Amino acid sequence: LVGSEMCIRDREVTVQMYSKIAFSNVKKSIRDYTIYFLTLTFGICLFYMFNSVQAQQAVLKLNASQKSMMHLMSVIINGISVFVAIILGFLIVYANQFLMKRRHKEMGIYLLLGMEKRQVSKILLIETLLIGVLALIAGLVSGVFLSQGLAMLTAKMFAVQMKEFRFVFSQTAFIQTILYFAIIFIIVMLSLIH
């Protein structure tokens, strides 16, 4: 029992050490990570906004033909959002690889100091996870608020009046955005391990 407690304590210390190194690296490379963070945030925001169009119908006074057009538009947007997710996935993987190439010397120093590749990968995973979670939060918050403006734009496009302004939150778009970007980040993290 004593040995297993020490093993658990050693793992906790190791995780804390990797986390400190990762946070320090993010602070040092803030300029590089800012572009990556903004790209992620923008992509997440757009993705949520597109997928929230269906929920925006609730605040619009639509007749039957407008409802069918809105439904068709939602189906098309859902198809496009899969395509956009794939493109964003490639963009995120490319941007992440670009960042890693820029930091190649830094990773080499870690290896020269005696770290194993696996340990360096853990640091990179923590950094990527940190930036990804922060971008997901910022993108979702931005998307929720900007989608309200999209509702007004949709109302003007369809030449309908809004019943009343009501803050609309699309749980479906929220979950869909988290799911798609979780898949993208799993792919990014797997690319870091190899």
PDB file of C-alpha atoms in Angstrom:
ATOM      1  CA  LEU A   1       0.000   0.000   0.000  1.00  0.00           C
ATOM      2  CA  VAL A   2       2.847   2.387   0.823  1.00  0.00           C
ATOM      3  CA  GLY A   3       4.487   1.735  -2.562  1.00  0.00           C
ATOM      4  CA  SER A   4       1.260   2.440  -4.476  1.00  0.00           C
ATOM      5  CA  GLU A   5       0.732   5.678  -2.521  1.00  0.00           C
ATOM      6  CA  MET A   6       4.258   6.801  -3.442  1.00  0.00           C
ATOM      7  CA  CYS A   7       3.621   5.901  -7.086  1.00  0.00           C
ATOM      8  CA  ILE A   8       0.438   8.000  -7.085  1.00  0.00           C
ATOM      9  CA  ARG A   9       2.256  10.899  -5.387  1.00  0.00           C
ATOM     10  CA  ASP A  10       5.088  10.679  -7.955  1.00  0.00           C
ATOM     11  CA  ARG A  11       2.550  10.839 -10.796  1.00  0.00           C
ATOM     12  CA  GLU A  12       0.880  13.895  -9.258  1.00  0.00           C
ATOM     13  CA  VAL A  13       4.251  15.653  -8.932  1.00  0.00           C
ATOM     14  CA  THR A  14       5.112  14.712 -12.521  1.00  0.00           C
ATOM     15  CA  VAL A  15       1.792  16.035 -13.843  1.00  0.00           C
ATOM     16  CA  GLN A  16       2.296  19.274 -11.903  1.00  0.00           C
ATOM     17  CA  MET A  17       5.813  19.624 -13.303  1.00  0.00           C
ATOM     18  CA  TYR A  18       4.636  19.085 -16.897  1.00  0.00           C
ATOM     19  CA  SER A  19       1.772  21.513 -16.349  1.00  0.00           C
ATOM     20  CA  LYS A  20       4.124  24.203 -15.024  1.00  0.00           C
ATOM     21  CA  ILE A  21       6.453  23.743 -17.991  1.00  0.00           C
ATOM     22  CA  ALA A  22       3.486  23.860 -20.400  1.00  0.00           C
ATOM     23  CA  PHE A  23       2.066  27.052 -18.842  1.00  0.00           C
ATOM     24  CA  SER A  24       5.506  28.630 -18.928  1.00  0.00           C
ATOM     25  CA  ASN A  25       5.937  27.666 -22.585  1.00  0.00           C
ATOM     26  CA  VAL A  26       2.575  29.155 -23.519  1.00  0.00           C
ATOM     27  CA  LYS A  27       3.523  32.416 -21.794  1.00  0.00           C
ATOM     28  CA  LYS A  28       6.907  32.493 -23.571  1.00  0.00           C
ATOM     29  CA  SER A  29       5.387  31.736 -26.959  1.00  0.00           C
ATOM     30  CA  ILE A  30       2.355  33.986 -26.536  1.00  0.00           C
ATOM     31  CA  ARG A  31       2.836  35.682 -29.921  1.00  0.00           C
ATOM     32  CA  ASP A  32       2.898  32.364 -31.748  1.00  0.00           C
ATOM     33  CA  TYR A  33      -0.011  30.997 -29.770  1.00  0.00           C
ATOM     34  CA  THR A  34      -2.112  34.159 -30.210  1.00  0.00           C
ATOM     35  CA  ILE A  35      -2.611  33.523 -33.922  1.00  0.00           C
ATOM     36  CA  TYR A  36      -3.391  29.868 -33.233  1.00  0.00           C
ATOM     37  CA  PHE A  37      -5.812  30.822 -30.439  1.00  0.00           C
ATOM     38  CA  LEU A  38      -7.597  33.436 -32.571  1.00  0.00           C
ATOM     39  CA  THR A  39      -7.898  31.009 -35.496  1.00  0.00           C
ATOM     40  CA  LEU A  40      -9.430  28.393 -33.220  1.00  0.00           C
ATOM     41  CA  THR A  41     -11.749  30.891 -31.544  1.00  0.00           C
ATOM     42  CA  PHE A  42     -12.939  32.272 -34.890  1.00  0.00           C
ATOM     43  CA  GLY A  43     -13.557  28.782 -36.275  1.00  0.00           C
ATOM     44  CA  ILE A  44     -15.485  27.679 -33.187  1.00  0.00           C
ATOM     45  CA  CYS A  45     -17.532  30.895 -33.177  1.00  0.00           C
ATOM     46  CA  LEU A  46     -18.463  30.516 -36.852  1.00  0.00           C
ATOM     47  CA  PHE A  47     -19.256  26.860 -36.444  1.00  0.00           C
ATOM     48  CA  TYR A  48     -21.646  27.557 -33.561  1.00  0.00           C
ATOM     49  CA  MET A  49     -23.302  30.444 -35.427  1.00  0.00           C
ATOM     50  CA  PHE A  50     -23.975  28.372 -38.542  1.00  0.00           C
ATOM     51  CA  ASN A  51     -25.362  25.485 -36.570  1.00  0.00           C
ATOM     52  CA  SER A  52     -27.598  27.717 -34.433  1.00  0.00           C
ATOM     53  CA  VAL A  53     -29.653  28.952 -37.404  1.00  0.00           C
ATOM     54  CA  GLN A  54     -32.312  26.305 -36.809  1.00  0.00           C
ATOM     55  CA  ALA A  55     -32.868  27.570 -33.250  1.00  0.00           C
ATOM     56  CA  GLN A  56     -33.255  31.147 -34.489  1.00  0.00           C
ATOM     57  CA  GLN A  57     -36.583  30.250 -36.144  1.00  0.00           C
ATOM     58  CA  ALA A  58     -38.221  30.450 -32.746  1.00  0.00           C
ATOM     59  CA  VAL A  59     -38.018  34.250 -32.703  1.00  0.00           C
ATOM     60  CA  LEU A  60     -39.161  34.807 -36.282  1.00  0.00           C
ATOM     61  CA  LYS A  61     -42.725  35.129 -37.579  1.00  0.00           C
ATOM     62  CA  LEU A  62     -42.513  32.698 -40.488  1.00  0.00           C
ATOM     63  CA  ASN A  63     -45.271  31.585 -42.824  1.00  0.00           C
ATOM     64  CA  ALA A  64     -45.357  27.990 -44.151  1.00  0.00           C
ATOM     65  CA  SER A  65     -43.189  28.608 -47.239  1.00  0.00           C
ATOM     66  CA  GLN A  66     -40.649  30.593 -45.211  1.00  0.00           C
ATOM     67  CA  LYS A  67     -40.524  27.774 -42.661  1.00  0.00           C
ATOM     68  CA  SER A  68     -39.829  25.229 -45.402  1.00  0.00           C
ATOM     69  CA  MET A  69     -37.119  27.496 -46.873  1.00  0.00           C
ATOM     70  CA  MET A  70     -35.627  27.948 -43.408  1.00  0.00           C
ATOM     71  CA  HIS A  71     -35.666  24.168 -42.893  1.00  0.00           C
ATOM     72  CA  LEU A  72     -33.979  23.630 -46.273  1.00  0.00           C
ATOM     73  CA  MET A  73     -31.416  26.297 -45.405  1.00  0.00           C
ATOM     74  CA  SER A  74     -30.753  24.564 -42.063  1.00  0.00           C
ATOM     75  CA  VAL A  75     -30.201  21.221 -43.800  1.00  0.00           C
ATOM     76  CA  ILE A  76     -27.800  22.848 -46.268  1.00  0.00           C
ATOM     77  CA  ILE A  77     -25.975  24.651 -43.464  1.00  0.00           C
ATOM     78  CA  ASN A  78     -25.631  21.399 -41.509  1.00  0.00           C
ATOM     79  CA  GLY A  79     -24.048  19.790 -44.584  1.00  0.00           C
ATOM     80  CA  ILE A  80     -21.780  22.761 -45.098  1.00  0.00           C
ATOM     81  CA  SER A  81     -20.813  22.722 -41.418  1.00  0.00           C
ATOM     82  CA  VAL A  82     -19.436  19.185 -41.813  1.00  0.00           C
ATOM     83  CA  PHE A  83     -17.358  20.425 -44.755  1.00  0.00           C
ATOM     84  CA  VAL A  84     -16.260  23.495 -42.740  1.00  0.00           C
ATOM     85  CA  ALA A  85     -15.334  21.241 -39.802  1.00  0.00           C
ATOM     86  CA  ILE A  86     -13.123  19.135 -42.072  1.00  0.00           C
ATOM     87  CA  ILE A  87     -11.415  22.249 -43.466  1.00  0.00           C
ATOM     88  CA  LEU A  88     -10.992  23.687 -39.963  1.00  0.00           C
ATOM     89  CA  GLY A  89      -9.603  20.336 -38.843  1.00  0.00           C
ATOM     90  CA  PHE A  90      -6.929  20.470 -41.555  1.00  0.00           C
ATOM     91  CA  LEU A  91      -6.230  24.123 -40.719  1.00  0.00           C
ATOM     92  CA  ILE A  92      -5.851  23.369 -37.021  1.00  0.00           C
ATOM     93  CA  VAL A  93      -3.584  20.368 -37.646  1.00  0.00           C
ATOM     94  CA  TYR A  94      -1.478  22.453 -40.068  1.00  0.00           C
ATOM     95  CA  ALA A  95      -1.271  25.411 -37.646  1.00  0.00           C
ATOM     96  CA  ASN A  96      -0.275  23.078 -34.841  1.00  0.00           C
ATOM     97  CA  GLN A  97       2.438  21.454 -36.956  1.00  0.00           C
ATOM     98  CA  PHE A  98       3.666  24.917 -37.950  1.00  0.00           C
ATOM     99  CA  LEU A  99       3.938  25.877 -34.270  1.00  0.00           C
ATOM    100  CA  MET A 100       5.833  22.698 -33.481  1.00  0.00           C
ATOM    101  CA  LYS A 101       8.305  23.337 -36.323  1.00  0.00           C
ATOM    102  CA  ARG A 102       8.910  26.854 -35.009  1.00  0.00           C
ATOM    103  CA  ARG A 103       9.664  25.382 -31.599  1.00  0.00           C
ATOM    104  CA  HIS A 104      11.830  22.554 -32.903  1.00  0.00           C
ATOM    105  CA  LYS A 105      14.982  23.922 -31.235  1.00  0.00           C
ATOM    106  CA  GLU A 106      13.210  24.253 -27.894  1.00  0.00           C
ATOM    107  CA  MET A 107      12.056  20.631 -28.113  1.00  0.00           C
ATOM    108  CA  GLY A 108      15.624  19.610 -29.006  1.00  0.00           C
ATOM    109  CA  ILE A 109      16.925  21.332 -25.877  1.00  0.00           C
ATOM    110  CA  TYR A 110      14.445  19.361 -23.754  1.00  0.00           C
ATOM    111  CA  LEU A 111      15.720  16.155 -25.358  1.00  0.00           C
ATOM    112  CA  LEU A 112      19.363  17.192 -24.800  1.00  0.00           C
ATOM    113  CA  LEU A 113      18.586  17.869 -21.141  1.00  0.00           C
ATOM    114  CA  GLY A 114      17.540  14.257 -20.783  1.00  0.00           C
ATOM    115  CA  MET A 115      13.789  14.302 -21.310  1.00  0.00           C
ATOM    116  CA  GLU A 116      12.324  11.424 -23.247  1.00  0.00           C
ATOM    117  CA  LYS A 117      10.235  12.035 -26.369  1.00  0.00           C
ATOM    118  CA  ARG A 118       7.224  10.795 -24.424  1.00  0.00           C
ATOM    119  CA  GLN A 119       7.768  13.468 -21.762  1.00  0.00           C
ATOM    120  CA  VAL A 120       8.131  16.231 -24.366  1.00  0.00           C
ATOM    121  CA  SER A 121       4.929  14.971 -26.005  1.00  0.00           C
ATOM    122  CA  LYS A 122       3.115  15.255 -22.661  1.00  0.00           C
ATOM    123  CA  ILE A 123       4.164  18.891 -22.364  1.00  0.00           C
ATOM    124  CA  LEU A 124       2.959  19.587 -25.912  1.00  0.00           C
ATOM    125  CA  LEU A 125      -0.330  17.809 -25.192  1.00  0.00           C
ATOM    126  CA  ILE A 126      -0.923  19.951 -22.123  1.00  0.00           C
ATOM    127  CA  GLU A 127      -0.109  23.129 -24.083  1.00  0.00           C
ATOM    128  CA  THR A 128      -2.453  22.135 -26.913  1.00  0.00           C
ATOM    129  CA  LEU A 129      -5.191  21.178 -24.486  1.00  0.00           C
ATOM    130  CA  LEU A 130      -4.837  24.482 -22.613  1.00  0.00           C
ATOM    131  CA  ILE A 131      -5.065  26.589 -25.774  1.00  0.00           C
ATOM    132  CA  GLY A 132      -7.866  24.395 -27.135  1.00  0.00           C
ATOM    133  CA  VAL A 133     -10.038  24.632 -24.022  1.00  0.00           C
ATOM    134  CA  LEU A 134      -9.559  28.408 -23.771  1.00  0.00           C
ATOM    135  CA  ALA A 135     -10.367  28.825 -27.481  1.00  0.00           C
ATOM    136  CA  LEU A 136     -13.431  26.583 -27.144  1.00  0.00           C
ATOM    137  CA  ILE A 137     -14.775  28.683 -24.274  1.00  0.00           C
ATOM    138  CA  ALA A 138     -14.028  31.992 -26.033  1.00  0.00           C
ATOM    139  CA  GLY A 139     -15.421  30.739 -29.356  1.00  0.00           C
ATOM    140  CA  LEU A 140     -18.626  29.397 -27.834  1.00  0.00           C
ATOM    141  CA  VAL A 141     -19.266  32.565 -25.825  1.00  0.00           C
ATOM    142  CA  SER A 142     -18.611  34.713 -28.922  1.00  0.00           C
ATOM    143  CA  GLY A 143     -20.742  32.417 -31.074  1.00  0.00           C
ATOM    144  CA  VAL A 144     -23.689  32.519 -28.680  1.00  0.00           C
ATOM    145  CA  PHE A 145     -23.695  36.320 -28.634  1.00  0.00           C
ATOM    146  CA  LEU A 146     -22.951  36.844 -32.332  1.00  0.00           C
ATOM    147  CA  SER A 147     -25.653  34.350 -33.306  1.00  0.00           C
ATOM    148  CA  GLN A 148     -28.176  36.826 -31.914  1.00  0.00           C
ATOM    149  CA  GLY A 149     -27.093  39.235 -34.652  1.00  0.00           C
ATOM    150  CA  LEU A 150     -27.351  36.387 -37.135  1.00  0.00           C
ATOM    151  CA  ALA A 151     -31.004  35.986 -36.117  1.00  0.00           C
ATOM    152  CA  MET A 152     -31.635  39.623 -37.023  1.00  0.00           C
ATOM    153  CA  LEU A 153     -29.780  39.206 -40.313  1.00  0.00           C
ATOM    154  CA  THR A 154     -31.823  36.078 -41.080  1.00  0.00           C
ATOM    155  CA  ALA A 155     -35.029  37.988 -40.358  1.00  0.00           C
ATOM    156  CA  LYS A 156     -33.992  40.693 -42.824  1.00  0.00           C
ATOM    157  CA  MET A 157     -32.982  38.094 -45.437  1.00  0.00           C
ATOM    158  CA  PHE A 158     -36.400  36.452 -45.268  1.00  0.00           C
ATOM    159  CA  ALA A 159     -38.165  39.830 -44.943  1.00  0.00           C
ATOM    160  CA  VAL A 160     -39.934  38.757 -41.770  1.00  0.00           C
ATOM    161  CA  GLN A 161     -40.449  40.536 -38.536  1.00  0.00           C
ATOM    162  CA  MET A 162     -39.157  39.188 -35.302  1.00  0.00           C
ATOM    163  CA  LYS A 163     -41.890  38.245 -32.809  1.00  0.00           C
ATOM    164  CA  GLU A 164     -39.820  39.784 -30.059  1.00  0.00           C
ATOM    165  CA  PHE A 165     -36.160  39.893 -29.307  1.00  0.00           C
ATOM    166  CA  ARG A 166     -35.376  36.905 -27.210  1.00  0.00           C
ATOM    167  CA  PHE A 167     -31.930  35.612 -26.393  1.00  0.00           C
ATOM    168  CA  VAL A 168     -31.709  32.242 -28.130  1.00  0.00           C
ATOM    169  CA  PHE A 169     -29.281  29.558 -27.040  1.00  0.00           C
ATOM    170  CA  SER A 170     -29.020  26.499 -29.266  1.00  0.00           C
ATOM    171  CA  GLN A 171     -28.139  23.510 -27.146  1.00  0.00           C
ATOM    172  CA  THR A 172     -27.864  21.384 -30.290  1.00  0.00           C
ATOM    173  CA  ALA A 173     -25.335  23.768 -31.883  1.00  0.00           C
ATOM    174  CA  PHE A 174     -23.462  23.980 -28.576  1.00  0.00           C
ATOM    175  CA  ILE A 175     -23.126  20.198 -28.263  1.00  0.00           C
ATOM    176  CA  GLN A 176     -22.371  19.785 -31.975  1.00  0.00           C
ATOM    177  CA  THR A 177     -19.585  22.391 -31.771  1.00  0.00           C
ATOM    178  CA  ILE A 178     -18.025  20.756 -28.720  1.00  0.00           C
ATOM    179  CA  LEU A 179     -18.260  17.318 -30.319  1.00  0.00           C
ATOM    180  CA  TYR A 180     -16.709  18.334 -33.660  1.00  0.00           C
ATOM    181  CA  PHE A 181     -13.865  20.264 -32.043  1.00  0.00           C
ATOM    182  CA  ALA A 182     -13.224  17.482 -29.537  1.00  0.00           C
ATOM    183  CA  ILE A 183     -12.741  15.120 -32.484  1.00  0.00           C
ATOM    184  CA  ILE A 184     -10.437  17.632 -34.190  1.00  0.00           C
ATOM    185  CA  PHE A 185      -8.373  18.062 -31.015  1.00  0.00           C
ATOM    186  CA  ILE A 186      -8.096  14.320 -30.502  1.00  0.00           C
ATOM    187  CA  ILE A 187      -6.636  14.115 -34.013  1.00  0.00           C
ATOM    188  CA  VAL A 188      -4.236  17.005 -33.230  1.00  0.00           C
ATOM    189  CA  MET A 189      -3.171  15.343 -29.993  1.00  0.00           C
ATOM    190  CA  LEU A 190      -2.626  12.012 -31.725  1.00  0.00           C
ATOM    191  CA  SER A 191      -0.431  13.794 -34.276  1.00  0.00           C
ATOM    192  CA  LEU A 192       1.641  15.206 -31.391  1.00  0.00           C
ATOM    193  CA  ILE A 193       2.203  11.781 -29.888  1.00  0.00           C
ATOM    194  CA  HIS A 194       3.701  10.448 -33.114  1.00  0.00           C
TER     195      HIS A 194
END
